[in-house]
Amino acid sequence: MYYSEELIEEVRIRNDIIEIVSSYVKLERKGRRYFGLCPFHNEKSPSFCIEPAKQFFYCFGCNKGGSVIQFIMSIENLDFMDALKFLAERVGIVLPEPEDTEQKEKSRLRMQILDINKEAARFFFATLAGKNGIGAQGYLKNRGLTEKTIRQFGLGLASNGWNDLTKTLLSKGAEENLLLSSGLSLKTKNGELIDRFRDRIMFPIFDIRGNIIGFGGRVIDQSQPKYMNSPDTPVYNKSRELYGLNYARQSKSKKLLIVEGYMDVISLHQADIDYAVASLGTALTQSQAWILKKYAEEVIIAYDSDTAGQAATLRGLDILEKAGCNIRVLLIPDGKDPDEYIKNNGPEKFKNLVDRAISLLDYKIRVEKNMHNLDTVDDKLKLLNSIADILAAHDNSIERELYTKDYAQQYGISLESLNSEVQKKRNRQISKNKPYSLRKNTAFGRELSEIPRIDPKYGELEYVLLVMLCNENRLFEKVSAEYSIDAYVDKSAGKIAEKLYKRLITNNNCVLAELLNVLEPSEASYLVRIAETNSDLEDTDKAIQQILNKLEILKLEDMQKETIERIKNEHDGIIRQKLGLEFSKRAERIAELKRLA
């Protein structure tokens, strides 16, 4: 059975590889990786590792690797379709027409919930548009929302009756169990069904495919709780969804802006800031962070600036950093939320704030500075030690150096002393979290069981190029211009390039774990091996250019060999002279490229 690439990718994203593998393998964190004894071959020392930020596994002993899908295929001895069903079932994703009776029943329930959610959304929308919705309409207009925006986001109103929605849905043939499973109705102690949502503005929650999977409700007055959300259901889990992502992922912007509430998202989209999303009544989760990483080159976090908002921002930054996101923090003056700021100052000024969002390091150090009053030398020492801790924990050496210089100047201390302290702390951190040595238990130098046939000259370089392109989608235009699909010499790499280039042209993004979804196990294992053994590159732009240069050298050298043979066999002097000139020009280009290496 065929499933869309979008659906396969949703299944992969929803299944955290650490959670899945942990149920089969005892894992221990070492640096940025997790290690354990490989479940696919016998070993005494762990060589099986997982990169949580990249969501793939690799064994340096047997060379098996891939995404969470390949792991389940291997560990459960399932084919691709069965592994996909296994993982989809785990997170409540509906796959079309399962053949298994139990699965068919679960799928039927999910489809029924999606259908009844659609009916509920129509009911809420009609209530808002009717005579009982005049007060709510006034509230939304006072918040600055237009009719077009209300319609776009499907906003509605839950009436103040105890069971208006429940009675309506029952009259249309819905069963009581379905109303309870969907979270739209509750059962009282005396067994009566009542509405979960009453007298609230209703916000339908959409998945990335446009299905209504749940609802959020907000009171108009000052009663509590201010917000109420659907419970987890067979189609909805608040920790795995982002409000507004169904629209934001279509934005031409390469970034996503995380805000706190539904109204912030809606106001921003109305102001043509169409890349805003919100977590759903919960702190940002790791699953949400990986989704953000997939859809954005840059993630900007814009939580409230009060104490709770600041704590949420710091937690969110740690989670986003773990997922490998490029992060900035938006600071809104006077503690306003985005909705309020736009209403008072207009969208252009808010866009200027977005452009001036500060880096992850800047924000962490600002928070630390606010915790010290700096009246005494002792206070300054404590702050500088805290700054040194933050800088030491930061992996980007260029940013570390720039910030170290900046803070040495700010506080009137020598660059050497601050640098020395940062390096000492960094050495301690590295020693404490010393990663497992990859030289032990590796299969390098012996026959590799999970490696496809590759071209001996071009294969590895072309695979490295594909991995780097997955890591840095922004370089696609450059790479595709210099090395088109037709340029690939290795047949397998060429087929993979065709799939990757197509995704990047269509969706503008593709991470390695996503590409692994459509590869043969041997190809997936080899790509992950390449990723693991080329993972410490700080200047990816330079590294990609070097790969392109090496590939060009190989092609030019092949052409030189052909030219030599042609000259040997050519009797026409003029043609021989022309071939000689071509040979000389290529030789100059080869020499130039080798100097750049």
Coordinates of C-alpha atoms in Angstrom, one line a residue:
M1 CA 0.0 0.0 0.0
Y2 CA 1.3 3.5 -0.9
Y3 CA 1.4 6.2 1.7
S4 CA 2.2 9.8 1.0
E5 CA 5.7 11.1 1.8
E6 CA 4.1 13.7 4.0
L7 CA 2.3 11.1 6.1
I8 CA 5.4 8.9 6.4
E9 CA 7.4 11.9 7.6
E10 CA 4.7 12.8 10.1
V11 CA 5.0 9.3 11.6
R12 CA 8.7 9.6 11.8
I13 CA 8.6 13.0 13.5
R14 CA 6.1 11.9 16.1
N15 CA 8.2 9.0 17.2
D16 CA 11.2 10.1 19.2
I17 CA 14.0 7.7 18.4
I18 CA 15.4 7.9 22.0
E19 CA 12.0 6.8 23.4
I20 CA 11.6 4.0 20.9
V21 CA 15.2 2.6 21.2
S22 CA 15.1 2.9 25.0
S23 CA 12.4 0.2 25.2
Y24 CA 14.8 -2.2 23.5
V25 CA 18.3 -1.0 24.5
K26 CA 19.7 0.4 27.8
L27 CA 21.2 3.8 26.7
E28 CA 23.7 6.0 28.4
R29 CA 24.4 9.6 27.5
K30 CA 27.9 10.5 26.5
G31 CA 28.4 14.0 25.3
R32 CA 25.8 14.8 22.6
R33 CA 25.1 11.1 21.8
Y34 CA 23.5 8.2 23.5
F35 CA 25.3 4.8 23.5
G36 CA 24.3 1.2 24.2
L37 CA 25.1 -2.4 23.3
C38 CA 24.0 -3.0 19.8
P39 CA 20.9 -5.2 19.5
F40 CA 21.9 -6.3 16.0
H41 CA 25.2 -8.1 16.8
N42 CA 27.1 -9.4 19.8
E43 CA 29.5 -7.1 21.5
K44 CA 30.9 -6.4 25.0
S45 CA 31.5 -2.7 24.7
P46 CA 28.8 -0.3 23.4
S47 CA 29.3 0.8 19.8
F48 CA 25.6 1.5 19.0
C49 CA 24.9 5.3 19.2
I50 CA 22.0 7.7 18.6
E51 CA 22.1 11.3 17.6
P52 CA 19.0 12.8 19.3
A53 CA 19.2 16.1 17.5
K54 CA 19.4 14.4 14.1
Q55 CA 17.0 11.5 15.0
F56 CA 19.1 8.6 13.6
F57 CA 21.1 5.6 15.0
Y58 CA 24.3 4.0 13.8
C59 CA 26.4 1.1 15.0
F60 CA 30.1 1.5 14.6
G61 CA 30.5 -2.3 15.0
C62 CA 28.1 -3.7 12.4
N63 CA 27.4 -0.5 10.3
K64 CA 23.6 -0.8 10.6
G65 CA 22.0 2.7 10.8
G66 CA 19.0 4.7 9.8
S67 CA 16.0 6.5 11.2
V68 CA 13.4 5.2 13.8
I69 CA 11.6 3.5 10.9
Q70 CA 14.7 1.4 9.9
F71 CA 15.3 0.6 13.6
I72 CA 11.8 -0.9 14.0
M73 CA 12.2 -2.7 10.7
S74 CA 15.4 -4.4 12.0
I75 CA 14.5 -5.0 15.7
E76 CA 11.0 -6.3 15.0
N77 CA 11.8 -8.0 11.7
L78 CA 9.1 -6.0 9.9
D79 CA 8.9 -4.7 6.3
F80 CA 8.6 -1.0 5.7
M81 CA 4.8 -0.9 5.7
D82 CA 4.4 -2.9 8.9
A83 CA 7.0 -0.8 10.6
L84 CA 5.2 2.3 9.6
K85 CA 1.9 0.9 10.9
F86 CA 3.6 -0.1 14.2
L87 CA 4.9 3.5 14.7
A88 CA 1.7 5.2 13.5
E89 CA -0.4 3.2 15.9
R90 CA 1.9 4.2 18.8
V91 CA 1.2 7.9 18.3
G92 CA -2.3 7.7 17.1
I93 CA -1.9 8.6 13.4
V94 CA -4.5 7.3 11.0
L95 CA -3.1 5.2 8.1
P96 CA -5.6 4.5 5.3
E97 CA -7.4 1.2 5.2
P98 CA -5.6 -1.2 7.4
E99 CA -6.4 -4.9 6.8
D100 CA -6.1 -6.1 10.4
T101 CA -9.5 -6.1 12.2
E102 CA -8.3 -4.4 15.4
Q103 CA -6.4 -1.8 13.4
K104 CA -9.4 -1.2 11.2
E105 CA -11.5 -0.5 14.2
K106 CA -9.0 1.9 15.7
S107 CA -8.7 3.6 12.3
R108 CA -12.5 3.8 12.0
L109 CA -12.7 5.5 15.5
R110 CA -10.0 8.1 14.4
M111 CA -11.9 8.9 11.2
Q112 CA -15.1 9.2 13.2
I113 CA -13.5 11.6 15.6
L114 CA -12.1 13.7 12.8
D115 CA -15.6 13.8 11.2
I116 CA -17.3 14.7 14.5
N117 CA -14.7 17.4 15.2
K118 CA -15.6 18.9 11.8
E119 CA -19.3 18.9 12.8
A120 CA -18.5 20.5 16.1
A121 CA -16.4 23.2 14.4
R122 CA -19.4 24.0 12.1
F123 CA -21.7 24.2 15.2
F124 CA -19.3 26.6 17.0
F125 CA -18.9 28.7 13.8
A126 CA -22.7 28.9 13.3
T127 CA -23.2 29.9 17.0
L128 CA -20.7 32.7 16.7
A129 CA -22.4 34.0 13.6
G130 CA -25.9 33.8 15.1
K131 CA -27.7 36.1 17.5
N132 CA -26.2 34.4 20.6
G133 CA -22.8 35.3 19.3
I134 CA -23.1 39.1 19.2
G135 CA -21.1 39.5 22.4
A136 CA -18.4 37.2 21.2
Q137 CA -18.3 38.9 17.8
G138 CA -17.8 42.3 19.6
Y139 CA -15.0 40.8 21.7
L140 CA -13.1 39.5 18.6
K141 CA -13.6 42.8 16.8
N142 CA -12.3 44.7 19.8
R143 CA -9.2 42.4 19.7
G144 CA -8.8 43.6 16.1
L145 CA -9.7 40.5 14.2
T146 CA -11.3 40.8 10.8
E147 CA -14.1 38.6 9.3
K148 CA -11.6 37.1 6.9
T149 CA -9.3 36.1 9.8
I150 CA -12.1 34.7 11.9
R151 CA -13.1 32.6 8.9
Q152 CA -9.6 31.5 8.0
F153 CA -8.9 30.2 11.5
G154 CA -12.5 28.8 11.8
L155 CA -13.1 30.6 15.1
G156 CA -16.4 29.9 16.8
L157 CA -18.4 30.1 20.0
A158 CA -19.5 27.4 22.5
S159 CA -22.9 28.4 23.8
N160 CA -23.6 28.7 27.6
G161 CA -26.0 25.8 27.6
W162 CA -25.1 22.6 29.4
N163 CA -25.4 20.3 26.5
D164 CA -26.3 22.2 23.3
L165 CA -23.4 20.7 21.2
T166 CA -24.0 17.2 22.7
K167 CA -27.7 17.2 21.8
T168 CA -27.0 18.5 18.3
L169 CA -24.4 15.8 17.6
L170 CA -26.6 13.0 19.1
S171 CA -29.5 14.2 16.9
K172 CA -27.2 13.7 13.9
G173 CA -26.5 10.0 14.9
A174 CA -23.3 10.3 16.9
E175 CA -22.9 7.7 19.6
E176 CA -22.3 8.5 23.2
N177 CA -18.9 6.7 23.3
L178 CA -17.7 8.7 20.3
L179 CA -18.6 12.0 22.0
L180 CA -16.6 10.9 25.1
S181 CA -13.7 9.6 23.0
S182 CA -13.5 12.8 21.1
G183 CA -13.3 14.9 24.3
L184 CA -16.3 17.0 23.2
S185 CA -18.6 15.7 25.9
L186 CA -18.2 14.7 29.6
K187 CA -20.3 12.3 31.7
T188 CA -21.7 13.5 35.0
K189 CA -22.0 11.4 38.1
N190 CA -25.6 10.6 37.3
G191 CA -24.6 9.4 33.8
E192 CA -25.8 12.5 31.9
L193 CA -23.7 13.7 28.9
I194 CA -22.8 17.5 29.0
D195 CA -20.6 19.7 26.8
R196 CA -16.9 20.1 27.8
F197 CA -16.8 23.6 26.3
R198 CA -19.4 26.2 27.4
D199 CA -19.5 29.9 26.9
R200 CA -16.1 30.2 25.3
I201 CA -14.5 31.5 22.1
M202 CA -13.5 28.3 20.3
F203 CA -10.2 27.8 18.4
P204 CA -10.1 24.7 16.2
I205 CA -6.7 23.0 16.3
F206 CA -5.5 21.7 12.9
D207 CA -2.8 19.1 12.1
I208 CA -0.4 19.8 9.2
R209 CA -2.8 18.1 6.8
G210 CA -5.7 20.4 7.7
N211 CA -7.7 17.9 9.8
I212 CA -9.4 19.4 12.9
I213 CA -7.9 17.3 15.7
G214 CA -9.0 19.2 18.8
F215 CA -10.1 22.6 20.2
G216 CA -9.0 25.3 22.5
G217 CA -11.6 27.5 24.3
R218 CA -11.1 30.9 25.9
V219 CA -13.5 32.8 28.2
I220 CA -14.6 36.3 27.3
D221 CA -15.0 37.5 30.9
Q222 CA -12.6 37.1 33.9
S223 CA -13.7 33.6 34.9
Q224 CA -11.3 30.8 35.4
P225 CA -9.8 28.8 33.9
K226 CA -9.0 31.3 31.2
Y227 CA -8.2 28.6 28.6
M228 CA -9.4 25.1 28.3
N229 CA -8.1 22.6 25.7
S230 CA -9.2 19.2 24.4
P231 CA -7.8 16.2 26.3
D232 CA -5.5 13.8 24.6
T233 CA -7.5 11.6 22.2
P234 CA -6.8 9.0 19.5
V235 CA -6.2 11.9 17.1
Y236 CA -4.7 14.6 19.4
N237 CA -1.7 14.9 21.7
K238 CA -0.9 18.4 22.8
S239 CA 2.8 17.7 23.2
R240 CA 3.1 16.8 19.6
E241 CA 1.2 19.6 17.8
L242 CA 1.9 23.3 17.2
Y243 CA -1.0 25.7 16.7
G244 CA -0.9 27.5 13.4
L245 CA 1.8 25.2 11.8
N246 CA -0.7 24.2 9.1
Y247 CA -0.4 27.8 7.8
A248 CA 3.1 28.7 9.0
R249 CA 4.8 25.8 7.2
Q250 CA 3.5 27.3 3.9
S251 CA 5.2 30.7 4.6
K252 CA 8.0 31.8 2.2
S253 CA 10.0 32.8 5.3
K254 CA 12.8 30.4 6.4
K255 CA 11.9 30.9 10.1
L256 CA 9.2 30.1 12.6
L257 CA 8.2 32.4 15.5
I258 CA 7.0 30.6 18.7
V259 CA 4.5 32.6 20.8
E260 CA 2.4 31.7 23.8
G261 CA -1.2 31.8 22.8
Y262 CA -3.8 31.3 20.1
M263 CA -4.6 35.1 19.8
D264 CA -0.9 35.9 19.4
V265 CA -0.7 33.5 16.4
I266 CA -3.9 34.7 14.8
S267 CA -3.0 38.5 15.2
L268 CA 0.5 37.9 13.7
H269 CA -0.9 36.0 10.7
Q270 CA -3.4 38.7 10.2
A271 CA -0.5 41.2 10.2
D272 CA 1.2 39.2 7.4
I273 CA 3.7 37.7 9.9
D274 CA 2.7 34.3 8.6
Y275 CA 5.3 32.2 10.3
A276 CA 4.0 32.3 13.9
V277 CA 3.1 29.1 15.9
A278 CA 2.2 28.3 19.5
S279 CA 2.6 25.4 21.8
L280 CA -0.7 24.1 23.0
G281 CA -1.2 25.1 26.6
T282 CA 2.0 23.3 27.7
A283 CA 5.7 24.0 27.9
L284 CA 7.6 23.4 24.7
T285 CA 8.3 19.7 24.2
Q286 CA 11.1 17.8 22.5
S287 CA 8.7 16.5 19.9
Q288 CA 7.6 20.1 19.0
A289 CA 11.3 21.1 18.9
W290 CA 12.1 18.5 16.2
I291 CA 9.0 19.6 14.2
L292 CA 10.3 23.2 14.4
K293 CA 13.8 22.0 13.3
K294 CA 12.3 20.3 10.3
Y295 CA 10.2 23.3 9.0
A296 CA 12.6 26.2 9.8
E297 CA 16.2 27.2 9.3
E298 CA 15.8 29.6 12.2
V299 CA 13.5 29.5 15.3
I300 CA 12.7 32.7 17.2
I301 CA 11.1 32.3 20.6
A302 CA 8.9 35.2 21.9
Y303 CA 7.4 34.3 25.3
D304 CA 6.3 36.9 27.8
S305 CA 9.0 38.8 29.6
D306 CA 7.6 38.2 33.2
T307 CA 9.3 35.7 35.5
A308 CA 7.2 32.7 34.3
G309 CA 7.7 33.7 30.7
Q310 CA 11.5 34.0 31.2
A311 CA 11.7 30.6 32.9
A312 CA 9.6 29.1 30.0
T313 CA 12.0 30.8 27.5
L314 CA 15.1 29.3 29.2
R315 CA 13.5 25.8 29.2
G316 CA 12.4 26.3 25.6
L317 CA 16.0 27.3 24.6
D318 CA 17.5 24.2 26.1
I319 CA 15.0 22.0 24.3
L320 CA 15.5 23.8 21.0
E321 CA 19.3 23.7 21.4
K322 CA 19.1 19.9 22.0
A323 CA 17.2 19.6 18.8
G324 CA 19.9 21.4 16.9
C325 CA 17.8 24.5 16.0
N326 CA 19.3 27.8 15.1
I327 CA 17.7 30.0 17.8
R328 CA 17.1 33.6 18.5
V329 CA 15.0 35.4 21.2
L330 CA 12.6 38.2 20.6
L331 CA 12.4 40.8 23.3
I332 CA 9.2 42.9 23.3
P333 CA 9.4 46.2 25.1
D334 CA 7.4 46.9 28.3
G335 CA 6.5 43.3 28.8
K336 CA 3.8 43.3 26.1
D337 CA 2.7 40.2 24.3
P338 CA 2.8 40.2 20.4
D339 CA -0.9 40.8 20.0
E340 CA -0.9 43.9 22.2
Y341 CA 2.4 45.2 20.7
I342 CA 1.0 45.0 17.1
K343 CA -2.3 46.6 18.1
N344 CA -0.4 49.6 19.7
N345 CA 2.6 49.9 17.3
G346 CA 1.6 48.2 14.0
P347 CA 3.1 45.2 12.2
E348 CA 6.1 47.0 10.7
K349 CA 7.6 47.8 14.1
F350 CA 7.0 44.3 15.2
K351 CA 8.8 43.0 12.1
N352 CA 11.7 45.3 13.1
L353 CA 11.8 43.6 16.5
V354 CA 12.0 40.2 14.8
D355 CA 14.9 41.4 12.8
R356 CA 16.7 42.5 16.0
A357 CA 16.0 39.3 17.9
I358 CA 19.1 38.4 19.9
S359 CA 21.2 35.2 19.9
L360 CA 20.9 32.3 22.3
L361 CA 24.1 33.3 24.0
D362 CA 23.1 36.9 24.4
Y363 CA 19.8 36.0 26.0
K364 CA 21.3 33.6 28.5
I365 CA 23.9 36.1 29.5
R366 CA 21.3 38.9 29.8
V367 CA 19.3 36.7 32.2
E368 CA 22.4 36.0 34.2
K369 CA 23.3 39.8 34.4
N370 CA 19.8 40.5 35.7
M371 CA 20.5 38.2 38.6
H372 CA 23.5 40.2 39.8
N373 CA 23.5 43.8 41.0
L374 CA 27.2 44.4 40.2
D375 CA 27.7 46.8 43.2
T376 CA 30.8 44.9 44.5
V377 CA 33.8 43.2 43.0
D378 CA 32.5 39.9 44.4
D379 CA 29.2 40.4 42.4
K380 CA 31.2 41.1 39.2
L381 CA 33.3 38.0 39.8
K382 CA 30.2 35.8 40.3
L383 CA 28.8 37.2 37.1
L384 CA 32.0 36.7 35.1
N385 CA 32.2 33.1 36.3
S386 CA 28.6 32.5 35.3
I387 CA 29.4 34.1 31.8
A388 CA 32.4 31.8 31.5
D389 CA 30.2 28.8 32.3
I390 CA 27.7 29.8 29.6
L391 CA 30.5 30.4 27.0
A392 CA 32.3 27.2 27.9
A393 CA 29.1 25.2 27.3
H394 CA 28.6 26.8 23.8
D395 CA 29.9 24.6 20.9
N396 CA 30.4 27.2 18.2
S397 CA 34.0 28.3 18.6
I398 CA 33.6 31.5 16.5
E399 CA 30.7 32.8 18.6
R400 CA 32.7 31.8 21.8
E401 CA 35.6 33.9 20.7
L402 CA 33.6 36.9 19.7
Y403 CA 31.6 37.0 23.0
T404 CA 34.7 36.4 25.1
K405 CA 36.3 39.5 23.5
D406 CA 33.1 41.5 24.0
Y407 CA 32.7 40.7 27.7
A408 CA 36.4 41.1 28.4
Q409 CA 36.1 44.7 27.1
Q410 CA 32.8 45.4 28.9
Y411 CA 34.1 44.5 32.3
G412 CA 37.7 45.7 31.9
I413 CA 39.5 42.4 32.3
S414 CA 42.1 41.0 30.0
L415 CA 41.0 38.8 27.1
E416 CA 43.7 36.3 28.1
S417 CA 42.3 35.8 31.7
L418 CA 38.7 35.4 30.5
N419 CA 39.7 33.1 27.7
S420 CA 41.8 31.0 30.1
E421 CA 38.8 30.7 32.5
V422 CA 36.4 29.7 29.6
Q423 CA 38.9 27.1 28.3
K424 CA 39.4 25.6 31.8
K425 CA 35.7 25.3 32.3
R426 CA 35.2 23.9 28.8
N427 CA 38.0 21.3 29.4
R428 CA 36.2 20.2 32.7
Q429 CA 32.9 19.9 30.9
I430 CA 34.4 17.9 28.0
S431 CA 36.2 15.6 30.5
K432 CA 33.0 15.1 32.5
N433 CA 31.0 14.3 29.4
K434 CA 33.8 12.6 27.5
P435 CA 32.2 10.8 24.6
Y436 CA 32.6 7.2 23.9
S437 CA 35.7 6.5 21.8
L438 CA 34.5 5.7 18.3
R439 CA 37.8 4.0 17.4
K440 CA 36.9 1.0 19.5
N441 CA 34.6 -1.6 18.1
T442 CA 34.4 0.1 14.7
A443 CA 34.2 -1.9 11.5
F444 CA 36.5 0.3 9.6
G445 CA 39.2 -1.8 7.9
R446 CA 37.1 -4.9 7.6
E447 CA 34.2 -5.9 5.3
L448 CA 31.2 -3.7 5.8
S449 CA 27.9 -5.7 5.7
E450 CA 25.5 -2.8 5.4
I451 CA 27.2 -0.8 2.6
P452 CA 25.9 -0.6 -0.9
R453 CA 28.1 -0.9 -3.9
I454 CA 29.7 2.5 -4.5
D455 CA 31.9 3.9 -7.2
P456 CA 35.5 3.6 -5.9
K457 CA 36.4 7.2 -7.0
Y458 CA 33.3 9.3 -6.8
G459 CA 31.0 7.3 -4.5
E460 CA 32.1 8.5 -1.0
L461 CA 32.5 12.1 -2.0
E462 CA 29.0 12.2 -3.6
Y463 CA 27.5 10.6 -0.5
V464 CA 29.3 13.2 1.7
L465 CA 27.9 15.9 -0.5
L466 CA 24.3 14.6 0.0
V467 CA 24.7 14.4 3.8
M468 CA 26.0 17.9 4.0
L469 CA 23.1 19.1 1.8
C470 CA 20.7 17.5 4.2
N471 CA 22.4 19.3 7.1
E472 CA 22.5 22.7 5.3
N473 CA 19.5 23.0 3.0
R474 CA 20.3 26.7 2.4
L475 CA 23.2 25.6 0.2
F476 CA 21.0 23.7 -2.3
E477 CA 20.9 26.5 -4.9
K478 CA 24.8 26.6 -5.0
V479 CA 25.2 22.8 -4.9
S480 CA 22.6 22.1 -7.6
A481 CA 24.0 24.7 -9.8
E482 CA 27.5 23.3 -9.6
Y483 CA 26.6 19.6 -9.3
S484 CA 23.3 18.7 -11.0
I485 CA 21.6 15.3 -10.7
D486 CA 23.2 14.3 -14.1
A487 CA 26.6 15.0 -12.7
Y488 CA 26.5 12.1 -10.2
V489 CA 28.7 9.2 -11.3
D490 CA 27.7 6.8 -8.6
K491 CA 24.4 5.3 -9.7
S492 CA 23.0 4.9 -6.2
A493 CA 24.1 8.4 -5.1
G494 CA 22.5 9.8 -8.2
K495 CA 19.1 8.1 -7.4
I496 CA 19.3 9.5 -3.8
A497 CA 20.2 12.9 -5.2
E498 CA 17.1 12.8 -7.4
K499 CA 14.9 12.2 -4.4
L500 CA 16.7 14.8 -2.2
Y501 CA 16.7 17.5 -4.9
K502 CA 13.0 16.9 -5.6
R503 CA 12.2 17.4 -1.9
L504 CA 14.2 20.6 -1.7
I505 CA 12.6 22.0 -4.8
T506 CA 9.1 21.1 -3.6
N507 CA 9.3 21.7 0.1
N508 CA 12.4 23.8 0.6
N509 CA 13.6 21.5 3.4
C510 CA 14.7 17.9 4.0
V511 CA 16.6 16.6 7.0
L512 CA 18.7 13.4 6.7
A513 CA 16.3 11.4 8.9
E514 CA 13.5 12.3 6.5
L515 CA 15.5 11.3 3.4
L516 CA 16.2 7.9 5.1
N517 CA 12.4 7.2 4.9
V518 CA 12.6 6.4 1.2
L519 CA 16.0 4.6 1.0
E520 CA 17.0 0.9 1.0
P521 CA 18.4 -0.2 4.4
S522 CA 22.0 -0.5 3.0
E523 CA 21.8 3.0 1.5
A524 CA 20.4 4.4 4.8
S525 CA 23.1 2.7 6.8
Y526 CA 25.9 4.1 4.6
L527 CA 24.5 7.6 4.6
V528 CA 24.3 7.6 8.4
R529 CA 27.9 6.2 8.6
I530 CA 29.0 9.1 6.4
A531 CA 27.1 11.6 8.6
E532 CA 28.7 10.2 11.8
T533 CA 32.2 10.2 10.5
N534 CA 31.9 13.7 9.1
S535 CA 30.0 15.3 12.0
D536 CA 32.6 17.7 13.4
L537 CA 32.7 20.3 10.6
E538 CA 32.5 23.8 11.9
D539 CA 32.6 25.6 8.5
T540 CA 30.1 23.6 6.3
D541 CA 30.2 26.2 3.5
K542 CA 34.0 25.7 3.1
A543 CA 33.7 21.9 3.5
I544 CA 31.0 21.7 0.7
Q545 CA 33.1 23.9 -1.6
Q546 CA 36.1 21.6 -1.0
I547 CA 34.0 18.5 -1.9
L548 CA 32.7 20.2 -5.1
N549 CA 36.4 21.1 -5.9
K550 CA 37.5 17.5 -5.4
L551 CA 34.7 16.2 -7.6
E552 CA 35.6 18.7 -10.3
I553 CA 39.3 17.6 -10.1
L554 CA 38.3 13.9 -10.5
K555 CA 36.1 14.8 -13.5
L556 CA 38.9 16.9 -15.1
E557 CA 41.5 14.2 -14.5
D558 CA 39.2 11.6 -16.2
M559 CA 38.9 14.0 -19.2
Q560 CA 42.6 14.4 -19.2
K561 CA 43.1 10.6 -19.6
E562 CA 40.6 10.5 -22.4
T563 CA 42.3 13.4 -24.1
I564 CA 45.7 11.7 -23.9
E565 CA 44.2 8.6 -25.5
R566 CA 42.7 10.7 -28.3
I567 CA 46.0 12.5 -28.9
K568 CA 47.8 9.2 -29.2
N569 CA 45.3 7.9 -31.8
E570 CA 44.8 11.2 -33.7
H571 CA 46.7 11.7 -37.0
D572 CA 45.4 15.1 -37.9
G573 CA 47.9 17.7 -36.6
I574 CA 45.4 20.5 -36.3
I575 CA 43.1 18.4 -34.1
R576 CA 46.1 17.2 -32.1
Q577 CA 47.0 20.8 -31.4
K578 CA 43.5 21.7 -30.4
L579 CA 43.3 18.7 -28.0
G580 CA 46.7 19.8 -26.6
L581 CA 45.3 23.3 -25.8
E582 CA 42.3 21.8 -24.1
F583 CA 44.6 19.6 -22.1
S584 CA 46.7 22.6 -21.0
K585 CA 43.7 24.6 -19.9
R586 CA 42.3 21.7 -17.9
A587 CA 45.8 21.2 -16.3
E588 CA 45.7 24.9 -15.2
R589 CA 42.3 24.5 -13.7
I590 CA 43.3 21.3 -11.9
A591 CA 46.4 23.1 -10.4
E592 CA 44.2 26.0 -9.3
L593 CA 41.7 23.7 -7.6
K594 CA 44.5 21.8 -5.8
R595 CA 45.9 25.1 -4.5
L596 CA 42.5 25.8 -3.0
A597 CA 42.3 22.5 -1.3

